[in-house]
Short mmCIF file of C-alpha atoms and ligand atoms in Angstrom, two decimals:
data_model
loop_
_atom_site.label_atom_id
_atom_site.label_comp_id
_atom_site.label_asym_id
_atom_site.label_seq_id
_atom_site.Cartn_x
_atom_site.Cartn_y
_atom_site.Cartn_z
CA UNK L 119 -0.65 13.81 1.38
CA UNK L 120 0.04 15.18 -2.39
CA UNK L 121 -2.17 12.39 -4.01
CA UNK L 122 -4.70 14.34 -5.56
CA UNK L 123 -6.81 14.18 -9.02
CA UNK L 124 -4.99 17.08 -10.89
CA UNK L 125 -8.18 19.20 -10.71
CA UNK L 126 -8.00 20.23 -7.32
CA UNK L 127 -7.51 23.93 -7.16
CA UNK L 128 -4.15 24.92 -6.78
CA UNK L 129 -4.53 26.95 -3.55
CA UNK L 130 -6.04 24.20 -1.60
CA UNK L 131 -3.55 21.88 -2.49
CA UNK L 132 -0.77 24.05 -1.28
CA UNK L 133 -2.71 24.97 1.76
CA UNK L 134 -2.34 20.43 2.36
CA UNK L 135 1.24 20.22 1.06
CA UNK L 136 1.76 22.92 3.89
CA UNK L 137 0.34 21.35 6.39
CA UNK L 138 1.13 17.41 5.66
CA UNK L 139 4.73 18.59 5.55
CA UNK L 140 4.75 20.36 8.86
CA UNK L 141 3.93 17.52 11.20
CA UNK L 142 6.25 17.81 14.13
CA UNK L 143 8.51 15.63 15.65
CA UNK L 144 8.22 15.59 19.33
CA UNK L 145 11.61 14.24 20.60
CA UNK L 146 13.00 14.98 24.26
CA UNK L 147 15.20 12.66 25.41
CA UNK L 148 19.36 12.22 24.58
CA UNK L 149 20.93 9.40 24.75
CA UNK L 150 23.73 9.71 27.23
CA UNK L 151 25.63 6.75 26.51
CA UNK L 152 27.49 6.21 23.84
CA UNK L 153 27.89 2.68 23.92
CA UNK L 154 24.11 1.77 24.68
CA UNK L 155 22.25 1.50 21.53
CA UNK L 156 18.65 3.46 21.19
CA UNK L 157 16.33 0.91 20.11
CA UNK L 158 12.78 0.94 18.76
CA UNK L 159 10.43 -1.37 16.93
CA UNK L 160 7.79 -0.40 14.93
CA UNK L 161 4.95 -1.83 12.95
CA UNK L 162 4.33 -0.30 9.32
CA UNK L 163 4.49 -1.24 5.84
CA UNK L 164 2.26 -4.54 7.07
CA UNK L 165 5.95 -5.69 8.77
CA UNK L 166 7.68 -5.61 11.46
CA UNK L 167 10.62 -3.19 11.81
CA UNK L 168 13.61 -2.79 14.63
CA UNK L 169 16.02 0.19 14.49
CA UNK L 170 18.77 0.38 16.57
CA UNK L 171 21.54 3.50 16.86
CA UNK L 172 23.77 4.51 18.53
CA UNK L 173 25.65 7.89 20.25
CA UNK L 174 24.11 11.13 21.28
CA UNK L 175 22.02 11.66 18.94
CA UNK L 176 20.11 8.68 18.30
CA UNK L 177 17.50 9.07 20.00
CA UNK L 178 16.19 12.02 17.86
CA UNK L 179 17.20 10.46 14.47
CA UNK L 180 14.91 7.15 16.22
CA UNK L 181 12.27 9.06 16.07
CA UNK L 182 12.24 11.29 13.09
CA UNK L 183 13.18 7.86 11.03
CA UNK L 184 9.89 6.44 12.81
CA UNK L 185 7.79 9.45 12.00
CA UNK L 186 9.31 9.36 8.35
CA UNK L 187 8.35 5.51 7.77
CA UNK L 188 4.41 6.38 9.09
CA UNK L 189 4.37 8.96 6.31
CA UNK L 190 5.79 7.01 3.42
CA UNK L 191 3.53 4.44 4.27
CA UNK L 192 0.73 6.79 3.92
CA UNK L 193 1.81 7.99 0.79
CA UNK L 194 3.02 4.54 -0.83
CA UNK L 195 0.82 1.89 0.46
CA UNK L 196 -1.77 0.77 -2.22
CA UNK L 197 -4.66 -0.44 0.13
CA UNK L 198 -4.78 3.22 2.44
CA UNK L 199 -7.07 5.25 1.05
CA UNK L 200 -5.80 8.72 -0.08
CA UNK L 201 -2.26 7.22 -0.73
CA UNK L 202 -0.25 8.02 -4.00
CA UNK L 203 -0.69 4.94 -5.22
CA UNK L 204 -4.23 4.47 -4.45
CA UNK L 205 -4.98 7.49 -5.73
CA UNK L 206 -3.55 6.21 -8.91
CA UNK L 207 -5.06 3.14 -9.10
CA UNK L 208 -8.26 4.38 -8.16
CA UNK L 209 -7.92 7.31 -11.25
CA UNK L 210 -9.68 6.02 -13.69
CA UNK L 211 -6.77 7.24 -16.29
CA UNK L 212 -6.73 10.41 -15.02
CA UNK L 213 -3.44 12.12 -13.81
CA UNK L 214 -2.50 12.67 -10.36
CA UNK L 215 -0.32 15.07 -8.60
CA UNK L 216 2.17 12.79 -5.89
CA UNK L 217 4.98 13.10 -3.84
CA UNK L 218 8.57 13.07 -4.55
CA UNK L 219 9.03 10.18 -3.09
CA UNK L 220 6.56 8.42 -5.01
CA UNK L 221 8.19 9.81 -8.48
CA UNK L 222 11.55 8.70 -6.82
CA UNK L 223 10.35 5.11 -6.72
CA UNK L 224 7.93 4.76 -9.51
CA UNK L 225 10.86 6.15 -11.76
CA UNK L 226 13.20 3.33 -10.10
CA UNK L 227 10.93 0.66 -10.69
CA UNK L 228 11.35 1.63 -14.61
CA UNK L 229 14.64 2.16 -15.17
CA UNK L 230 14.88 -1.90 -13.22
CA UNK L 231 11.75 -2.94 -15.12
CA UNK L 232 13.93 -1.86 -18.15
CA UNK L 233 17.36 -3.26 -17.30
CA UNK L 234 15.94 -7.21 -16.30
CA UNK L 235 13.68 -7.23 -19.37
CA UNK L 236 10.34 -6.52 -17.68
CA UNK L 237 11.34 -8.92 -14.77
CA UNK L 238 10.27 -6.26 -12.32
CA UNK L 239 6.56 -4.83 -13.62
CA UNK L 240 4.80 -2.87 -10.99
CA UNK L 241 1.63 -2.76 -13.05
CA UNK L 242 1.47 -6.94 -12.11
CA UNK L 243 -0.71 -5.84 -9.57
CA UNK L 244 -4.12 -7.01 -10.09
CA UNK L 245 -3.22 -10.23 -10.77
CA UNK L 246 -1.34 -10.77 -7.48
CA UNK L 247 -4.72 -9.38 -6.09
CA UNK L 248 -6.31 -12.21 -8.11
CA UNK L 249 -4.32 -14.80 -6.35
CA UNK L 250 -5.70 -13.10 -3.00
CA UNK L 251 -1.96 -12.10 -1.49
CA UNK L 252 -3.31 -8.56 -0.81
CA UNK L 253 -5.87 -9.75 1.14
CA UNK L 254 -5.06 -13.23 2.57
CA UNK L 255 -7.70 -15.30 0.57
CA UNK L 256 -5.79 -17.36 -1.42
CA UNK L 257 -6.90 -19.13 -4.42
CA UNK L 258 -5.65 -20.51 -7.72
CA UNK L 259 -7.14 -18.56 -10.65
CA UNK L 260 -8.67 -19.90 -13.82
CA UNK L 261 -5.99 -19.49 -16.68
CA UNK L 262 -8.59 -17.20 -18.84
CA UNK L 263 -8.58 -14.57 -16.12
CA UNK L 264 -4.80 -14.18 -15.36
CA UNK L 265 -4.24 -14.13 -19.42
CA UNK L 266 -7.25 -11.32 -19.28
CA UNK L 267 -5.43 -9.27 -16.59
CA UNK L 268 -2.44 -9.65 -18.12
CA UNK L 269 -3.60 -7.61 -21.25
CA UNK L 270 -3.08 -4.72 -18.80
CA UNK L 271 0.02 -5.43 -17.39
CA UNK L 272 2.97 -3.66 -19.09
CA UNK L 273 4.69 -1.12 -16.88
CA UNK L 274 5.74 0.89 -20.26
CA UNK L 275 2.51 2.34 -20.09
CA UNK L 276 2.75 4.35 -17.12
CA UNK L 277 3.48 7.66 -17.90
CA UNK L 278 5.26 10.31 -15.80
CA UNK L 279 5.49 14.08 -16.32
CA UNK L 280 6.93 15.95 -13.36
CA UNK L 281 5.15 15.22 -9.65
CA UNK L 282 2.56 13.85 -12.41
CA UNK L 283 1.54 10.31 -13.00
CA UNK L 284 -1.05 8.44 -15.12
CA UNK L 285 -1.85 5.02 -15.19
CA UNK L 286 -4.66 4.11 -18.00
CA UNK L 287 -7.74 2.58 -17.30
CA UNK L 288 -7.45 -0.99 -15.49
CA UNK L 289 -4.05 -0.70 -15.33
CA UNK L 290 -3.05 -0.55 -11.44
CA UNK L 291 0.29 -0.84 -9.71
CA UNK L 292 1.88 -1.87 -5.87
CA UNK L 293 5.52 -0.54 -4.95
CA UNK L 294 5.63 -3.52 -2.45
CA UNK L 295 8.74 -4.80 -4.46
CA UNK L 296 10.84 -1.94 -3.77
CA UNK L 297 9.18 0.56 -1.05
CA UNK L 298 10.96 -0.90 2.15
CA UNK L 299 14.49 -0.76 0.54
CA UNK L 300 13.84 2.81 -0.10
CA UNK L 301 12.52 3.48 3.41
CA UNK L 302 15.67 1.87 4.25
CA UNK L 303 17.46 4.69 2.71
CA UNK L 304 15.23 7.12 3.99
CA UNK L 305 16.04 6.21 7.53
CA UNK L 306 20.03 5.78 7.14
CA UNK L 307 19.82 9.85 5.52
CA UNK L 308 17.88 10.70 8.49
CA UNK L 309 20.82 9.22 10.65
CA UNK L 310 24.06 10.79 8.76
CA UNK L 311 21.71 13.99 8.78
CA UNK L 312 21.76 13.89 12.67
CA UNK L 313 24.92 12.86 13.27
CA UNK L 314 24.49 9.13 14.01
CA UNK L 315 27.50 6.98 12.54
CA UNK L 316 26.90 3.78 13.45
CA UNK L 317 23.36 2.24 12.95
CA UNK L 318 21.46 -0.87 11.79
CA UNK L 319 17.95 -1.44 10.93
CA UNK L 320 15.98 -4.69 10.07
CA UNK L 321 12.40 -3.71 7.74
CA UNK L 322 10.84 -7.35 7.72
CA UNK L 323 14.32 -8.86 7.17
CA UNK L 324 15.65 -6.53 5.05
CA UNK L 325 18.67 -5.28 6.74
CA UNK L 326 20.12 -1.39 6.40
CA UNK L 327 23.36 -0.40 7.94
CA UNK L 328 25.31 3.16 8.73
CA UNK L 329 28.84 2.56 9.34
CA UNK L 330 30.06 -0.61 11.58
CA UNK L 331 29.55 -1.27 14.86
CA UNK L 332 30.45 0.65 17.74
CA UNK L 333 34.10 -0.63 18.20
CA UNK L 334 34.73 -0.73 14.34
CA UNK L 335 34.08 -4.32 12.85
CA UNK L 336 31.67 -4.87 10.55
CA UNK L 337 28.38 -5.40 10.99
CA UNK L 338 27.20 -9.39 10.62
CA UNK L 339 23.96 -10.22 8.96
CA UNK L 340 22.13 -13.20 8.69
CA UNK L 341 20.03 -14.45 6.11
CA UNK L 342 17.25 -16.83 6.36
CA UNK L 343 17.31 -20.54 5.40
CA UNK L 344 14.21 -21.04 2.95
CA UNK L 345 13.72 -24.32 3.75
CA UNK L 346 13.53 -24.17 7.76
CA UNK L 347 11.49 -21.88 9.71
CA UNK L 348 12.71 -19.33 11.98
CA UNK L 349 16.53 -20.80 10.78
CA UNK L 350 19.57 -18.58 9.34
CA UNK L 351 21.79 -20.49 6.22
CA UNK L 352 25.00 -17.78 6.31
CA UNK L 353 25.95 -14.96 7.58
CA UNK L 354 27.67 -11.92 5.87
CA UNK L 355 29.66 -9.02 7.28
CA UNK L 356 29.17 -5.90 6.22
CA UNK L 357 29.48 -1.93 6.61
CA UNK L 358 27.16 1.07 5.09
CA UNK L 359 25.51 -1.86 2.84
CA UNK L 360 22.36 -2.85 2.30
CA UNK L 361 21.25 -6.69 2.76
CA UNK L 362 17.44 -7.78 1.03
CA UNK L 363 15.73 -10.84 -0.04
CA UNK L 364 13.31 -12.04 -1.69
CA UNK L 365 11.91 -15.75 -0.70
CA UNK L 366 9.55 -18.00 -1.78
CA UNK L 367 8.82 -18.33 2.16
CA UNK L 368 7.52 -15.04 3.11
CA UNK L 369 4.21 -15.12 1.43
CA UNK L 370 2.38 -18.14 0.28
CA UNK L 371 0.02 -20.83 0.22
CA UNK L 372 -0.33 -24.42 -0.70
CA UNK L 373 -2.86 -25.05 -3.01
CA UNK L 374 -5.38 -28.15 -3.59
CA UNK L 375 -3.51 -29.22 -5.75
CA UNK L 376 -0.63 -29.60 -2.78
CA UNK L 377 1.74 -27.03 -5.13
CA UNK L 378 3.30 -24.41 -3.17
CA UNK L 379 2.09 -20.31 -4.49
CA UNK L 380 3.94 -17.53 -3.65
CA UNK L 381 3.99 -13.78 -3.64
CA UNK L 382 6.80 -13.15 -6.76
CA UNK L 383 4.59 -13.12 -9.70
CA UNK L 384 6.33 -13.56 -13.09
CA UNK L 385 4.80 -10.81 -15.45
CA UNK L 386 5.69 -13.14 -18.55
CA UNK L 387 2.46 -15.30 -17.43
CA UNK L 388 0.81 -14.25 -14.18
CA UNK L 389 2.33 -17.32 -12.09
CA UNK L 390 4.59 -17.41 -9.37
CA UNK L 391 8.13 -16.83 -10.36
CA UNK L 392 9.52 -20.62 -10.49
CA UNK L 393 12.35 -20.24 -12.55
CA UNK L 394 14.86 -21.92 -9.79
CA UNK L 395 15.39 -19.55 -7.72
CA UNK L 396 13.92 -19.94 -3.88
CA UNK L 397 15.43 -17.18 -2.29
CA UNK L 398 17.62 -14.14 -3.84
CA UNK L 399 19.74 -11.66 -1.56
CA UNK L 400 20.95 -8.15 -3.68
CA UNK L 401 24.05 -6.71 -1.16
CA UNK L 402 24.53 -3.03 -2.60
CA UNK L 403 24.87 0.37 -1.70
CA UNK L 404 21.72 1.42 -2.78
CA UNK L 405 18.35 0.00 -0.68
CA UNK L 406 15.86 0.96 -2.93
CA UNK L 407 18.16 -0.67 -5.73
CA UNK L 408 19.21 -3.78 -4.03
CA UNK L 409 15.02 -4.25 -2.95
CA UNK L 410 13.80 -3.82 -6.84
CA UNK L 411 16.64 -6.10 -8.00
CA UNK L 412 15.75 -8.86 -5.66
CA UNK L 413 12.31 -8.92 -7.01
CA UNK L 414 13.45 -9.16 -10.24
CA UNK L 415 16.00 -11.79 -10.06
CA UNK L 416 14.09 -13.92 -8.48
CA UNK L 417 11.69 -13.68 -11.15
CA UNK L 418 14.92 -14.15 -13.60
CA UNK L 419 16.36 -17.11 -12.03
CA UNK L 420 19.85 -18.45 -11.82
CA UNK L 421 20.77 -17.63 -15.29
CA UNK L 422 19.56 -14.83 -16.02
CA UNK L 423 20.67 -13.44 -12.83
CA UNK L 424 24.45 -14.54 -13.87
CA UNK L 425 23.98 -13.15 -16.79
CA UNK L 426 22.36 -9.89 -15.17
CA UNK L 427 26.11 -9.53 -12.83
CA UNK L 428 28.30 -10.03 -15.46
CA UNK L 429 26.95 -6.34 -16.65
CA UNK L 430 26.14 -4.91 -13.28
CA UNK L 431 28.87 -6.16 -11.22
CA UNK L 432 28.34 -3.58 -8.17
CA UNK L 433 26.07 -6.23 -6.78
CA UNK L 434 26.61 -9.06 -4.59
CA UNK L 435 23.80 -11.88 -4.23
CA UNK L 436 22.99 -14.76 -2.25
CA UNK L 437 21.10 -16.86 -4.26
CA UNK L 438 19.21 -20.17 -3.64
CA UNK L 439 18.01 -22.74 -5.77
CA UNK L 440 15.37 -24.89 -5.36
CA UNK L 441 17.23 -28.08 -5.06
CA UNK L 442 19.12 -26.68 -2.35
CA UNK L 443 22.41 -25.45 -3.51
CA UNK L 444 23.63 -21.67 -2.23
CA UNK L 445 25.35 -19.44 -4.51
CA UNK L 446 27.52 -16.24 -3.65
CA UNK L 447 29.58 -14.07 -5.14
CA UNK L 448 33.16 -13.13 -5.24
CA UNK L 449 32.76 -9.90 -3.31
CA UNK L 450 31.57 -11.22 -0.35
CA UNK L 451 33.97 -14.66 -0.11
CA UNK L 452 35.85 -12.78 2.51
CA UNK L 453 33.66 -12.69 5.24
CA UNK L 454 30.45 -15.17 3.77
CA UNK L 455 29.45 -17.96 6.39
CA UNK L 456 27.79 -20.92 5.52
CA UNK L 457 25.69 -22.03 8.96
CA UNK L 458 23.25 -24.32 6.83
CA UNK L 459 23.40 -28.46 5.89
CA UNK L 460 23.65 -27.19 1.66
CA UNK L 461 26.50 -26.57 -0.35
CA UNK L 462 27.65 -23.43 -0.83
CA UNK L 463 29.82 -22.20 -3.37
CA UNK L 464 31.15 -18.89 -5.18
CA UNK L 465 29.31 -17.68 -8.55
CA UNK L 466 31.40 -17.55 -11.32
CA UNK L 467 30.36 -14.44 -12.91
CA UNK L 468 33.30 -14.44 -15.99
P1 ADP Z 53 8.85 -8.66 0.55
O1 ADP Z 53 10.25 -8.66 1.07
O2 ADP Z 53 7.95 -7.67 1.18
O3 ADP Z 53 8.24 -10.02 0.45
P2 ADP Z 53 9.74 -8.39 -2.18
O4 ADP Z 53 10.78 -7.35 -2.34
O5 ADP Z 53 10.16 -9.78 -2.26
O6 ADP Z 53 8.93 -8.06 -0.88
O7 ADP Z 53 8.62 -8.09 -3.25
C1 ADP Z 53 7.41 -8.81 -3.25
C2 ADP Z 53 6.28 -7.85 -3.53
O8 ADP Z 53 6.47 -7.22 -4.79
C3 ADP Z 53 4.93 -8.55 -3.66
O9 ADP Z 53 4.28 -8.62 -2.43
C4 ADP Z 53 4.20 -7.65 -4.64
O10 ADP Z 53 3.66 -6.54 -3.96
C5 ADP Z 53 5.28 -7.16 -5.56
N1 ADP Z 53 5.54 -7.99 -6.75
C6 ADP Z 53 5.39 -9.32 -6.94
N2 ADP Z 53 5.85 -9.71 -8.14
C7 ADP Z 53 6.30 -8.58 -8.75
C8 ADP Z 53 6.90 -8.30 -10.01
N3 ADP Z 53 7.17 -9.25 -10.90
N4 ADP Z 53 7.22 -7.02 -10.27
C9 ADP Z 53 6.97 -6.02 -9.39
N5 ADP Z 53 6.41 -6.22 -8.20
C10 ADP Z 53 6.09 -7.48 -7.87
MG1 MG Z 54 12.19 -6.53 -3.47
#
């Protein structure tokens, strides 16, 4: 791992870069058939994962993606000890020496921070611990102590200076917004790197895709209705895109009050994000982009998030509203699928 207190002595830390970097893949098999797709599911990043690729050399890029998902997790996680990110938030204020990958995301989650206003704020973290959605115990806090933690939360303060990081005291931050769009990325170079052209991968419902499929069309994704369990609303098609939401379904609880809490915490007062917005779908090149900026506009809401396209119009989005109205936009008309009993109509962005 690089996670260290900068005072470890140089030697010894090169001696662990040198090993941790070394770990070996141990891949035999080829897949003979072109046409049969390599598939493998895996459990990491507290999700479930399937990857699926296909042609000769899939089976090897299968498994070096695998390996390369176990070690981000190790180095990006915030509740494994010795991680990057629990090394940070377990500093005390004092700097720490990470991985690139860590800088990579930490730097990402900035820059987005920046651009929606402090809609995404990684430093949020402690009060989404207060609410108990790190660990499952679930409780409404007293006002006084989210207005408390929020004194800390403020993602300007984190500073960065090369591979190294420092968080002041109490202040403590999760990548859990954006880390699996970024594994998605990760896996998808470790596929063109190999040779693999055609590929699709599904991180807890955030879908990744190389290419098309096999025969050439486009790839067809579904996205989940936020109202009905285990039930798709549309369906997109796409090729080399990324596809990632952010619901109000995937983490939550109901509270004694009967009120529904969930998982996106809005930074401007330490309460779920309920700005109108149930479920928010970025479509994009980028994964690591598309998985910070459905965070954040969910957090933003319907507005906002117009507002947010009109200047950033690489994006498409699938967004929700919590009276039950679907919203898409223009680039994806062409091929957008409405399987669900709401309305559905086209954003206008102009
Ligand atoms: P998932 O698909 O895993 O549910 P999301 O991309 O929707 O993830 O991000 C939710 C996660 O982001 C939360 O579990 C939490 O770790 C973190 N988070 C919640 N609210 C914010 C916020 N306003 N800014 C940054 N991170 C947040
Ligand atoms: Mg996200």
């Amino acid at each position: 791992m690089c996670g260290k207190i900068k005072k470890l002595p140089v030697i010894l830390l090169s001696l662990f870069l040198f090993w941790g970097c070394n770990e070996k893949n141990t891949v035999t098999t080829v897949n003979e058939n072109k046409n049969e797709p390599v598939l493998r599911d895996v459990f990491a990043m507290d999700t479930y994962m399937n990857l699926k690729a296909y042609g000769s050399n899939a089976e090897k890029a299968i498994e070096e993606s695998e390996n390369r998902i176990y070690e981000l997790e190790k180095e990006l996680s915030a509740t494994l000890e010795e991680s990057d990110i629990w090394m940070l938030d377990n500093s005390a204020g004092k700097a720490v020496d990470v991985c690139d990958d860590t800088v990579t995301l930490i730097k990402k989650a900035l820059e987005i921070g920046d651009k929606t206003g402090g809609a995404l704020d990684i430093t949020i973290y402690p009060v989404l611990k207060e609410w108990g959605f790190t660990t499952g115990e679930y409780k409404i806090p007293e006002k006084n102590r989210i207005d408390e933690l929020l004194k800390n939360v403020d993602y300007r303060n984190i500073s960065i200076n090369n591979n190294t990081i420092s968080l002041p005291e109490n202040v403590q931050i999760d990548l859990g917004a954006l880390a699996k769009g970024y594994t998605g990325d990760e896996i998808m170079k470790i596929m063109k790197s190999r040779g693999v052209t055609s590929a699709i991968v599904s991180l807890g419902g955030n879908v990744q895709s190389l290419g098309s499929k096999t025969d050439g069309s486009p790839w067809k994704v579904a996205v989940r209705d936020p109202f009905l369990e285990d039930k798709d609303m549309c369906v997109v098609d796409i090729i080399d895109k990324a596809v990632i939401t952010s619901g109000n379904y995937e983490r939550f609880f109901y509270g004694e009050d009967g009120k529904k809490y969930w998982h996106i915490i809005d930074p401007s007062d330490g309460y779920p994000a309920d700005n109108g917005l149930v479920s928010v779908t970025v479509i994009g090149d980028n994964g690591l982009e598309c998985d910070a900026l459905s965070t954040a506009l969910f957090v933003l809401g319907y507005d906002k998030t117009v507002e947010f396209l009109r200047s950033t119009p690489q994006y498409d989005v699938i967004l929700v509203t919590d009276d039950r109205k679907i919203y898409y936009t223009q680039g994806i008309a062409s091929s957008f699928k409405n399987i669900s009993d709401m309305p559905a109509e086209v954003i206008s962005v102009d």
